[in-house]
Amino acid sequence: MKKHKLLSFIAAASIAASALSAPASVFAVNEEKLYYPTWQEAYFTMLKLAYGDKENFDFTDEKFGSRFELYDVDCDGTPELFISKGSYHVSPCIVYTYRDGHITDSMEIGSYGEVFVPDSGHYLVYSDSHMGYNTKSYFELKDGKFVYRNSFSDNIDNAGHEEVYYEVDGKRVTETEYVQTKEQYDHFALIQHGRKEHQYIIEEQVAMGIYRFFFDHYALSSIASDTKDLEIPDEINGLPVTEINAFAINGENLRSVKFGKNISVVRDRALGDNRNLTSVMLNDGIKELHDHVFANCPLLDSINGPEYSKTYFCKDGMVFFEDNSKLKAYPSGRNSSDVIVPKYISTVLSSAFSSCNSIENITFSPNTKSIGKGALANCNGLNSVTILAPDAVIEDPEGFGDTFTISNGTVKGSGEYYYDGVIRGYKGSTAEAYAKNTP
């Protein structure tokens, strides 16, 4: 079962219009013959044709840069694609509509990169006021086609300077005829589209996962509350599922997670705080594994995945980066109170032991030269840390205080990190200096 959900997070752009020629169709003669299994594939193709590659349509120039937007004009569950060509006077929008496997029509319309859509009624509206001249043209989206309905123009703002005229569909009419014909549209509140500062968020539920659409890929954004076993698909609608968002996988009943083959980015605490999670299966294509991904999962005593990868792989239930000298994640549910970090580990990466609450005593060998930010953060049972490398680098991130990397938790009320245990090291070592700096 698949569900579609449209959520808008919109910052309104300014309404600016200037006189332009009538809207023009940009529909290619053969475009209707091309088949696209999903509107996602169709619109991504149109974006590539318009901009060439992903980098060119990841827009950041809020004032003048091109943009794109999705909006469901005719409320049929499939949005239209608006491609704004800029915010200059002569910059129109290109609007595409998709139906039954095809892009069935498109139109170039608007000015300043915007076109208007009524709050009710399935129309695109070209609205322009410039130097006392006013124009509105209405195109209805009906059965997958943009159908011209009416246009109105007048110069009433120039009364007193020149003879006033009224036109309907390009023909001169009396003021009474003009008002009566125009009345059927006057109740519309027109809302501009094409240059929103935030895109519409499109989420789709597939099985127990909820995935967010990003034109060339999907990202897992959350899961259904009653999810027990989650298997992330390789693709949705022909596009790869490549990311797991921060805090995405969280459920009281969740027991197991299996990554799809295309997952390459796993963001902060993506699987954190799952109290019943016992099984995780990674893939061999992860390029970015952010911090605290497996933190505070008290039943997770082993993390499974490929035994070899150029980036992240698993050994002895732990996750390593590039080779077995760089530890990225220790399972937070492993029931070991005394941990001796193996001699082959030279680098403990950020958040590696985060929220491992069973650990009471941990010893780093002389070969461990680097302990990353938050490596032992929020380990509430931790009593003793021994660091045998005299010159080991112990990192604390900015903004978290001097006791984040080795900490038991936070002080209620203040939110400051604290550590009540001991830190052991040689005299004159970096461990001694870190201990002296710990409140």
GROMACS .gro file of C-alpha atoms in nm:
model
  439
    1MET     CA    1   0.000   0.000   0.000
    2LYS     CA    2   0.127   0.346  -0.085
    3LYS     CA    3   0.006   0.671   0.061
    4HIS     CA    4   0.083   1.017  -0.066
    5LYS     CA    5   0.111   1.317   0.160
    6LEU     CA    6   0.176   1.679   0.065
    7LEU     CA    7   0.298   1.911   0.337
    8SER     CA    8   0.385   2.270   0.260
    9PHE     CA    9   0.653   2.471   0.434
   10ILE     CA   10   0.633   2.796   0.244
   11ALA     CA   11   0.788   3.137   0.281
   12ALA     CA   12   0.588   3.372   0.064
   13ALA     CA   13   0.772   3.554  -0.211
   14SER     CA   14   0.683   3.907  -0.312
   15ILE     CA   15   0.417   3.955  -0.576
   16ALA     CA   16   0.570   4.135  -0.870
   17ALA     CA   17   0.431   4.155  -1.221
   18SER     CA   18   0.512   4.339  -1.537
   19ALA     CA   19   0.359   4.348  -1.883
   20LEU     CA   20   0.461   4.052  -2.097
   21SER     CA   21   0.334   3.889  -2.410
   22ALA     CA   22   0.062   3.625  -2.381
   23PRO     CA   23   0.160   3.288  -2.228
   24ALA     CA   24   0.306   3.040  -2.473
   25SER     CA   25   0.296   2.662  -2.479
   26VAL     CA   26   0.633   2.488  -2.463
   27PHE     CA   27   0.488   2.144  -2.512
   28ALA     CA   28   0.704   1.936  -2.746
   29VAL     CA   29   0.516   1.754  -3.019
   30ASN     CA   30   0.661   1.412  -2.929
   31GLU     CA   31   0.669   1.457  -2.552
   32GLU     CA   32   0.326   1.303  -2.508
   33LYS     CA   33   0.453   0.982  -2.667
   34LEU     CA   34   0.724   0.930  -2.404
   35TYR     CA   35   0.620   0.699  -2.124
   36TYR     CA   36   0.724   0.758  -1.762
   37PRO     CA   37   0.615   0.500  -1.501
   38THR     CA   38   0.584   0.770  -1.234
   39TRP     CA   39   0.546   1.146  -1.219
   40GLN     CA   40   0.871   1.153  -1.021
   41GLU     CA   41   1.065   1.013  -1.316
   42ALA     CA   42   0.886   1.243  -1.559
   43TYR     CA   43   0.959   1.560  -1.363
   44PHE     CA   44   1.317   1.463  -1.288
   45THR     CA   45   1.368   1.424  -1.663
   46MET     CA   46   1.223   1.771  -1.722
   47LEU     CA   47   1.455   1.917  -1.460
   48LYS     CA   48   1.756   1.754  -1.621
   49LEU     CA   49   1.652   1.892  -1.958
   50ALA     CA   50   1.612   2.238  -1.807
   51TYR     CA   51   1.925   2.250  -1.593
   52GLY     CA   52   2.155   1.970  -1.698
   53ASP     CA   53   2.243   1.814  -1.363
   54LYS     CA   54   2.154   1.805  -0.996
   55GLU     CA   55   2.405   2.071  -0.899
   56ASN     CA   56   2.238   2.320  -1.129
   57PHE     CA   57   1.896   2.281  -0.972
   58ASP     CA   58   2.006   2.277  -0.608
   59PHE     CA   59   1.937   2.648  -0.597
   60THR     CA   60   2.060   2.881  -0.326
   61ASP     CA   61   2.018   3.224  -0.488
   62GLU     CA   62   1.693   3.339  -0.331
   63LYS     CA   63   1.677   3.664  -0.525
   64PHE     CA   64   1.766   3.582  -0.884
   65GLY     CA   65   1.842   3.211  -0.915
   66SER     CA   66   1.616   2.964  -1.089
   67ARG     CA   67   1.395   2.742  -0.879
   68PHE     CA   68   1.142   2.465  -0.901
   69GLU     CA   69   0.831   2.384  -0.702
   70LEU     CA   70   0.557   2.124  -0.683
   71TYR     CA   71   0.191   2.212  -0.640
   72ASP     CA   72  -0.123   2.010  -0.710
   73VAL     CA   73  -0.326   2.255  -0.920
   74ASP     CA   74  -0.625   2.031  -0.993
   75CYS     CA   75  -0.624   1.839  -0.662
   76ASP     CA   76  -0.597   1.498  -0.831
   77GLY     CA   77  -0.318   1.371  -0.603
   78THR     CA   78  -0.042   1.431  -0.858
   79PRO     CA   79   0.136   1.766  -0.833
   80GLU     CA   80   0.231   1.988  -1.125
   81LEU     CA   81   0.595   2.090  -1.172
   82PHE     CA   82   0.675   2.462  -1.179
   83ILE     CA   83   1.019   2.557  -1.310
   84SER     CA   84   1.096   2.923  -1.251
   85LYS     CA   85   1.354   3.058  -1.493
   86GLY     CA   86   1.459   3.349  -1.270
   87SER     CA   87   1.318   3.646  -1.084
   88TYR     CA   88   1.376   3.905  -1.355
   89HIS     CA   89   1.095   4.094  -1.529
   90VAL     CA   90   1.098   3.871  -1.837
   91SER     CA   91   1.142   3.540  -1.650
   92PRO     CA   92   0.837   3.311  -1.681
   93CYS     CA   93   0.749   2.976  -1.526
   94ILE     CA   94   0.728   2.654  -1.719
   95VAL     CA   95   0.449   2.439  -1.576
   96TYR     CA   96   0.422   2.065  -1.652
   97THR     CA   97   0.135   1.829  -1.577
   98TYR     CA   98   0.151   1.449  -1.565
   99ARG     CA   99  -0.128   1.199  -1.622
  100ASP     CA  100  -0.141   0.823  -1.686
  101GLY     CA  101   0.229   0.777  -1.762
  102HIS     CA  102   0.282   1.087  -1.974
  103ILE     CA  103   0.353   1.456  -1.949
  104THR     CA  104   0.030   1.560  -2.113
  105ASP     CA  105   0.082   1.935  -2.137
  106SER     CA  106   0.312   2.221  -2.043
  107MET     CA  107   0.289   2.597  -2.052
  108GLU     CA  108   0.528   2.890  -2.025
  109ILE     CA  109   0.346   3.157  -1.830
  110GLY     CA  110   0.403   3.440  -1.583
  111SER     CA  111   0.659   3.708  -1.506
  112TYR     CA  112   0.928   3.755  -1.246
  113GLY     CA  113   0.947   3.376  -1.237
  114GLU     CA  114   0.600   3.341  -1.089
  115VAL     CA  115   0.256   3.231  -1.198
  116PHE     CA  116  -0.062   3.256  -0.993
  117VAL     CA  117  -0.301   2.981  -0.885
  118PRO     CA  118  -0.640   3.057  -0.722
  119ASP     CA  119  -0.712   2.933  -0.373
  120SER     CA  120  -1.006   2.748  -0.529
  121GLY     CA  121  -1.053   2.645  -0.890
  122HIS     CA  122  -0.809   2.457  -1.111
  123TYR     CA  123  -0.649   2.747  -1.297
  124LEU     CA  124  -0.316   2.896  -1.389
  125VAL     CA  125  -0.344   3.273  -1.396
  126TYR     CA  126  -0.121   3.521  -1.573
  127SER     CA  127  -0.163   3.841  -1.369
  128ASP     CA  128   0.018   4.161  -1.457
  129SER     CA  129  -0.006   4.527  -1.360
  130HIS     CA  130   0.241   4.770  -1.511
  131MET     CA  131   0.234   5.146  -1.570
  132GLY     CA  132  -0.144   5.161  -1.527
  133TYR     CA  133  -0.221   4.865  -1.755
  134ASN     CA  134  -0.380   4.554  -1.600
  135THR     CA  135  -0.402   4.207  -1.750
  136LYS     CA  136  -0.530   3.872  -1.628
  137SER     CA  137  -0.553   3.551  -1.832
  138TYR     CA  138  -0.708   3.228  -1.704
  139PHE     CA  139  -0.612   2.875  -1.814
  140GLU     CA  140  -0.803   2.582  -1.665
  141LEU     CA  141  -0.628   2.250  -1.603
  142LYS     CA  142  -0.882   1.999  -1.728
  143ASP     CA  143  -0.825   1.633  -1.816
  144GLY     CA  144  -0.449   1.681  -1.831
  145LYS     CA  145  -0.457   1.990  -2.055
  146PHE     CA  146  -0.424   2.364  -1.994
  147VAL     CA  147  -0.734   2.511  -2.159
  148TYR     CA  148  -0.764   2.884  -2.226
  149ARG     CA  149  -1.078   3.032  -2.071
  150ASN     CA  150  -1.071   3.413  -2.053
  151SER     CA  151  -0.847   3.716  -2.052
  152PHE     CA  152  -0.917   4.067  -1.924
  153SER     CA  153  -0.727   4.391  -1.970
  154ASP     CA  154  -0.791   4.755  -1.888
  155ASN     CA  155  -0.613   5.082  -1.824
  156ILE     CA  156  -0.838   5.223  -1.553
  157ASP     CA  157  -0.536   5.324  -1.344
  158ASN     CA  158  -0.454   5.574  -1.620
  159ALA     CA  159  -0.795   5.743  -1.613
  160GLY     CA  160  -0.743   6.115  -1.650
  161HIS     CA  161  -0.433   6.066  -1.864
  162GLU     CA  162  -0.582   5.872  -2.153
  163GLU     CA  163  -0.908   5.726  -2.274
  164VAL     CA  164  -1.012   5.428  -2.062
  165TYR     CA  165  -1.070   5.097  -2.240
  166TYR     CA  166  -1.190   4.752  -2.140
  167GLU     CA  167  -1.109   4.427  -2.325
  168VAL     CA  168  -1.234   4.071  -2.289
  169ASP     CA  169  -1.052   3.808  -2.496
  170GLY     CA  170  -0.880   4.087  -2.687
  171LYS     CA  171  -1.203   4.260  -2.788
  172ARG     CA  172  -1.319   4.604  -2.671
  173VAL     CA  173  -1.633   4.591  -2.455
  174THR     CA  174  -1.833   4.827  -2.238
  175GLU     CA  175  -1.751   4.870  -1.873
  176THR     CA  176  -2.071   4.685  -1.781
  177GLU     CA  177  -1.986   4.385  -2.002
  178TYR     CA  178  -1.633   4.385  -1.863
  179VAL     CA  179  -1.744   4.382  -1.500
  180GLN     CA  180  -2.013   4.118  -1.556
  181THR     CA  181  -1.782   3.878  -1.742
  182LYS     CA  182  -1.496   3.926  -1.500
  183GLU     CA  183  -1.719   3.877  -1.197
  184GLN     CA  184  -1.701   3.496  -1.219
  185TYR     CA  185  -1.327   3.512  -1.137
  186ASP     CA  186  -1.310   3.806  -0.898
  187HIS     CA  187  -1.373   3.598  -0.587
  188PHE     CA  188  -1.047   3.405  -0.637
  189ALA     CA  189  -0.759   3.481  -0.402
  190LEU     CA  190  -0.450   3.444  -0.620
  191ILE     CA  191  -0.141   3.280  -0.471
  192GLN     CA  192   0.195   3.299  -0.646
  193HIS     CA  193   0.393   2.984  -0.726
  194GLY     CA  194   0.729   2.902  -0.877
  195ARG     CA  195   0.974   3.075  -0.642
  196LYS     CA  196   0.900   2.940  -0.296
  197GLU     CA  197   1.192   2.956  -0.056
  198HIS     CA  198   1.101   2.607   0.067
  199GLN     CA  199   0.983   2.325  -0.153
  200TYR     CA  200   0.676   2.118  -0.088
  201ILE     CA  201   0.771   1.813   0.115
  202ILE     CA  202   0.642   1.499  -0.050
  203GLU     CA  203   0.636   1.184   0.159
  204GLU     CA  204   0.526   0.838   0.054
  205GLN     CA  205   0.459   0.538   0.277
  206VAL     CA  206   0.590   0.206   0.147
  207ALA     CA  207   0.520  -0.086   0.381
  208MET     CA  208   0.621   0.041   0.727
  209GLY     CA  209   0.859   0.317   0.615
  210ILE     CA  210   0.781   0.677   0.526
  211TYR     CA  211   1.010   0.814   0.255
  212ARG     CA  212   1.072   1.170   0.143
  213PHE     CA  213   1.107   1.251  -0.228
  214PHE     CA  214   1.406   1.457  -0.347
  215PHE     CA  215   1.362   1.436  -0.728
  216ASP     CA  216   1.664   1.210  -0.790
  217HIS     CA  217   1.636   0.994  -0.476
  218TYR     CA  218   1.430   0.909  -0.169
  219ALA     CA  219   1.527   0.935   0.198
  220LEU     CA  220   1.373   0.745   0.486
  221SER     CA  221   1.223   1.012   0.712
  222SER     CA  222   1.024   0.811   0.969
  223ILE     CA  223   0.848   0.481   1.030
  224ALA     CA  224   0.495   0.378   1.120
  225SER     CA  225   0.444   0.365   1.496
  226ASP     CA  226   0.364  -0.009   1.501
  227THR     CA  227   0.669  -0.117   1.296
  228LYS     CA  228   0.841  -0.432   1.424
  229ASP     CA  229   1.067  -0.531   1.136
  230LEU     CA  230   1.184  -0.274   0.881
  231GLU     CA  231   1.336  -0.365   0.546
  232ILE     CA  232   1.438  -0.054   0.353
  233PRO     CA  233   1.372  -0.095  -0.022
  234ASP     CA  234   1.640  -0.041  -0.285
  235GLU     CA  235   1.413   0.183  -0.494
  236ILE     CA  236   1.078   0.360  -0.490
  237ASN     CA  237   0.912   0.461  -0.817
  238GLY     CA  238   1.232   0.383  -1.005
  239LEU     CA  239   1.446   0.613  -0.787
  240PRO     CA  240   1.705   0.487  -0.535
  241VAL     CA  241   1.654   0.512  -0.160
  242THR     CA  242   1.991   0.658  -0.060
  243GLU     CA  243   1.955   0.825   0.282
  244ILE     CA  244   1.827   0.771   0.633
  245ASN     CA  245   1.740   1.102   0.795
  246ALA     CA  246   1.828   1.203   1.150
  247PHE     CA  247   1.600   1.039   1.410
  248ALA     CA  248   1.418   0.859   1.126
  249ILE     CA  249   1.399   0.508   1.270
  250ASN     CA  250   1.241   0.521   1.610
  251GLY     CA  251   0.970   0.294   1.743
  252GLU     CA  252   0.878   0.129   2.070
  253ASN     CA  253   0.814  -0.204   1.896
  254LEU     CA  254   1.100  -0.202   1.644
  255ARG     CA  255   1.308  -0.522   1.654
  256SER     CA  256   1.510  -0.532   1.332
  257VAL     CA  257   1.632  -0.311   1.048
  258LYS     CA  258   1.781  -0.418   0.715
  259PHE     CA  259   1.936  -0.154   0.488
  260GLY     CA  260   1.862  -0.148   0.117
  261LYS     CA  261   2.159  -0.175  -0.117
  262ASN     CA  262   2.149   0.195  -0.216
  263ILE     CA  263   2.170   0.349   0.132
  264SER     CA  264   2.483   0.566   0.131
  265VAL     CA  265   2.415   0.833   0.397
  266VAL     CA  266   2.299   0.763   0.754
  267ARG     CA  267   2.245   1.078   0.958
  268ASP     CA  268   2.271   1.156   1.332
  269ARG     CA  269   2.085   0.924   1.571
  270ALA     CA  270   1.910   0.763   1.275
  271LEU     CA  271   1.849   0.442   1.474
  272GLY     CA  272   1.904   0.581   1.823
  273ASP     CA  273   1.683   0.526   2.128
  274ASN     CA  274   1.516   0.205   2.010
  275ARG     CA  275   1.470   0.009   2.330
  276ASN     CA  276   1.369  -0.320   2.164
  277LEU     CA  277   1.604  -0.318   1.864
  278THR     CA  278   1.807  -0.640   1.849
  279SER     CA  279   1.919  -0.671   1.486
  280VAL     CA  280   2.072  -0.431   1.233
  281MET     CA  281   2.201  -0.535   0.890
  282LEU     CA  282   2.409  -0.274   0.704
  283ASN     CA  283   2.491  -0.273   0.334
  284ASP     CA  284   2.833  -0.237   0.169
  285GLY     CA  285   2.775   0.105   0.011
  286ILE     CA  286   2.762   0.341   0.310
  287LYS     CA  287   2.972   0.652   0.247
  288GLU     CA  288   2.863   0.865   0.543
  289LEU     CA  289   2.780   0.727   0.887
  290HIS     CA  290   2.708   1.021   1.114
  291ASP     CA  291   2.724   1.035   1.495
  292HIS     CA  292   2.525   0.847   1.762
  293VAL     CA  293   2.354   0.638   1.492
  294PHE     CA  294   2.312   0.333   1.721
  295ALA     CA  295   2.312   0.515   2.057
  296ASN     CA  296   2.096   0.402   2.348
  297CYS     CA  297   1.971   0.076   2.199
  298PRO     CA  298   1.999  -0.141   2.514
  299LEU     CA  299   1.925  -0.476   2.343
  300LEU     CA  300   2.153  -0.425   2.042
  301ASP     CA  301   2.460  -0.634   2.125
  302SER     CA  302   2.589  -0.675   1.770
  303ILE     CA  303   2.582  -0.474   1.447
  304ASN     CA  304   2.591  -0.686   1.133
  305GLY     CA  305   2.703  -0.602   0.781
  306PRO     CA  306   2.969  -0.665   0.519
  307GLU     CA  307   3.304  -0.799   0.641
  308TYR     CA  308   3.481  -0.582   0.386
  309SER     CA  309   3.407  -0.247   0.226
  310LYS     CA  310   3.611   0.053   0.112
  311THR     CA  311   3.425   0.263   0.367
  312TYR     CA  312   3.225   0.109   0.654
  313PHE     CA  313   3.229  -0.261   0.743
  314CYS     CA  314   3.158  -0.487   1.041
  315LYS     CA  315   3.386  -0.704   1.252
  316ASP     CA  316   3.308  -0.873   1.585
  317GLY     CA  317   2.973  -0.694   1.591
  318MET     CA  318   3.136  -0.349   1.567
  319VAL     CA  319   3.151  -0.099   1.279
  320PHE     CA  320   3.485   0.015   1.136
  321PHE     CA  321   3.585   0.277   0.881
  322GLU     CA  322   3.828   0.203   0.595
  323ASP     CA  323   4.027  -0.053   0.796
  324ASN     CA  324   4.010  -0.220   1.135
  325SER     CA  325   4.222   0.049   1.299
  326LYS     CA  326   3.935   0.302   1.298
  327LEU     CA  327   3.640   0.215   1.520
  328LYS     CA  328   3.315   0.393   1.435
  329ALA     CA  329   3.046   0.219   1.642
  330TYR     CA  330   3.036  -0.021   1.934
  331PRO     CA  331   2.692  -0.177   1.999
  332SER     CA  332   2.530   0.014   2.282
  333GLY     CA  333   2.348  -0.295   2.410
  334ARG     CA  334   2.652  -0.519   2.453
  335ASN     CA  335   2.652  -0.637   2.814
  336SER     CA  336   3.020  -0.590   2.899
  337SER     CA  337   3.111  -0.391   3.207
  338ASP     CA  338   3.487  -0.407   3.146
  339VAL     CA  339   3.608  -0.323   2.796
  340ILE     CA  340   3.967  -0.339   2.674
  341VAL     CA  341   3.993  -0.170   2.335
  342PRO     CA  342   4.197  -0.398   2.103
  343LYS     CA  343   4.554  -0.297   2.023
  344TYR     CA  344   4.480  -0.284   1.650
  345ILE     CA  345   4.250   0.017   1.701
  346SER     CA  346   4.447   0.340   1.665
  347THR     CA  347   4.152   0.576   1.618
  348VAL     CA  348   3.823   0.581   1.806
  349LEU     CA  349   3.596   0.792   1.590
  350SER     CA  350   3.332   1.034   1.715
  351SER     CA  351   3.046   0.882   1.919
  352ALA     CA  352   3.189   0.528   1.893
  353PHE     CA  353   3.082   0.425   2.247
  354SER     CA  354   2.802   0.681   2.284
  355SER     CA  355   2.531   0.573   2.533
  356CYS     CA  356   2.694   0.236   2.603
  357ASN     CA  357   2.544   0.222   2.951
  358SER     CA  358   2.677  -0.121   3.049
  359ILE     CA  359   3.040  -0.010   3.032
  360GLU     CA  360   3.185   0.066   3.374
  361ASN     CA  361   3.557   0.048   3.299
  362ILE     CA  362   3.728   0.099   2.965
  363THR     CA  363   4.098   0.085   2.876
  364PHE     CA  364   4.258   0.222   2.560
  365SER     CA  365   4.590   0.066   2.463
  366PRO     CA  366   4.908   0.266   2.389
  367ASN     CA  367   4.822   0.223   2.020
  368THR     CA  368   4.503   0.428   2.045
  369LYS     CA  369   4.623   0.775   1.952
  370SER     CA  370   4.293   0.952   1.888
  371ILE     CA  371   3.963   0.958   2.077
  372GLY     CA  372   3.700   1.145   1.879
  373LYS     CA  373   3.430   1.388   1.984
  374GLY     CA  374   3.165   1.231   2.204
  375ALA     CA  375   3.333   0.889   2.190
  376LEU     CA  376   3.217   0.808   2.546
  377ALA     CA  377   2.930   1.055   2.572
  378ASN     CA  378   2.627   0.975   2.788
  379CYS     CA  379   2.764   0.647   2.926
  380ASN     CA  380   2.574   0.659   3.253
  381GLY     CA  381   2.745   0.357   3.413
  382LEU     CA  382   3.100   0.466   3.333
  383ASN     CA  383   3.332   0.484   3.636
  384SER     CA  384   3.684   0.455   3.498
  385VAL     CA  385   3.863   0.550   3.175
  386THR     CA  386   4.228   0.450   3.125
  387ILE     CA  387   4.422   0.603   2.835
  388LEU     CA  388   4.771   0.451   2.796
  389ALA     CA  389   4.895   0.659   2.501
  390PRO     CA  390   5.069   0.961   2.661
  391ASP     CA  391   4.999   1.183   2.363
  392ALA     CA  392   4.650   1.061   2.270
  393VAL     CA  393   4.431   1.333   2.121
  394ILE     CA  394   4.103   1.366   2.312
  395GLU     CA  395   3.854   1.582   2.125
  396ASP     CA  396   3.561   1.779   2.264
  397PRO     CA  397   3.325   1.952   2.020
  398GLU     CA  398   3.272   2.325   2.048
  399GLY     CA  399   2.958   2.430   2.228
  400PHE     CA  400   2.926   2.112   2.437
  401GLY     CA  401   3.159   2.205   2.722
  402ASP     CA  402   3.477   2.029   2.835
  403THR     CA  403   3.313   1.708   2.957
  404PHE     CA  404   3.110   1.589   2.660
  405THR     CA  405   3.343   1.329   2.509
  406ILE     CA  406   3.374   1.145   2.843
  407SER     CA  407   3.044   1.192   3.026
  408ASN     CA  408   2.774   1.014   3.226
  409GLY     CA  409   2.492   1.242   3.115
  410THR     CA  410   2.359   1.593   3.169
  411VAL     CA  411   2.275   1.789   3.482
  412LYS     CA  412   1.900   1.826   3.519
  413GLY     CA  413   1.798   2.186   3.464
  414SER     CA  414   2.127   2.320   3.329
  415GLY     CA  415   2.181   2.061   3.055
  416GLU     CA  416   2.557   2.063   3.121
  417TYR     CA  417   2.746   1.738   3.073
  418TYR     CA  418   2.912   1.579   3.376
  419TYR     CA  419   3.143   1.287   3.459
  420ASP     CA  420   3.170   1.145   3.813
  421GLY     CA  421   3.433   0.880   3.749
  422VAL     CA  422   3.812   0.880   3.717
  423ILE     CA  423   4.042   0.925   3.419
  424ARG     CA  424   4.377   0.743   3.437
  425GLY     CA  425   4.690   0.815   3.236
  426TYR     CA  426   5.061   0.879   3.271
  427LYS     CA  427   5.192   1.185   3.448
  428GLY     CA  428   5.226   1.468   3.198
  429SER     CA  429   4.998   1.293   2.950
  430THR     CA  430   4.705   1.437   2.760
  431ALA     CA  431   4.482   1.214   2.973
  432GLU     CA  432   4.605   1.390   3.287
  433ALA     CA  433   4.548   1.730   3.129
  434TYR     CA  434   4.195   1.630   3.023
  435ALA     CA  435   4.117   1.499   3.373
  436LYS     CA  436   4.236   1.821   3.536
  437ASN     CA  437   4.014   2.020   3.302
  438THR     CA  438   3.709   1.811   3.390
  439PRO     CA  439   3.492   1.982   3.655
   0.00000   0.00000   0.00000
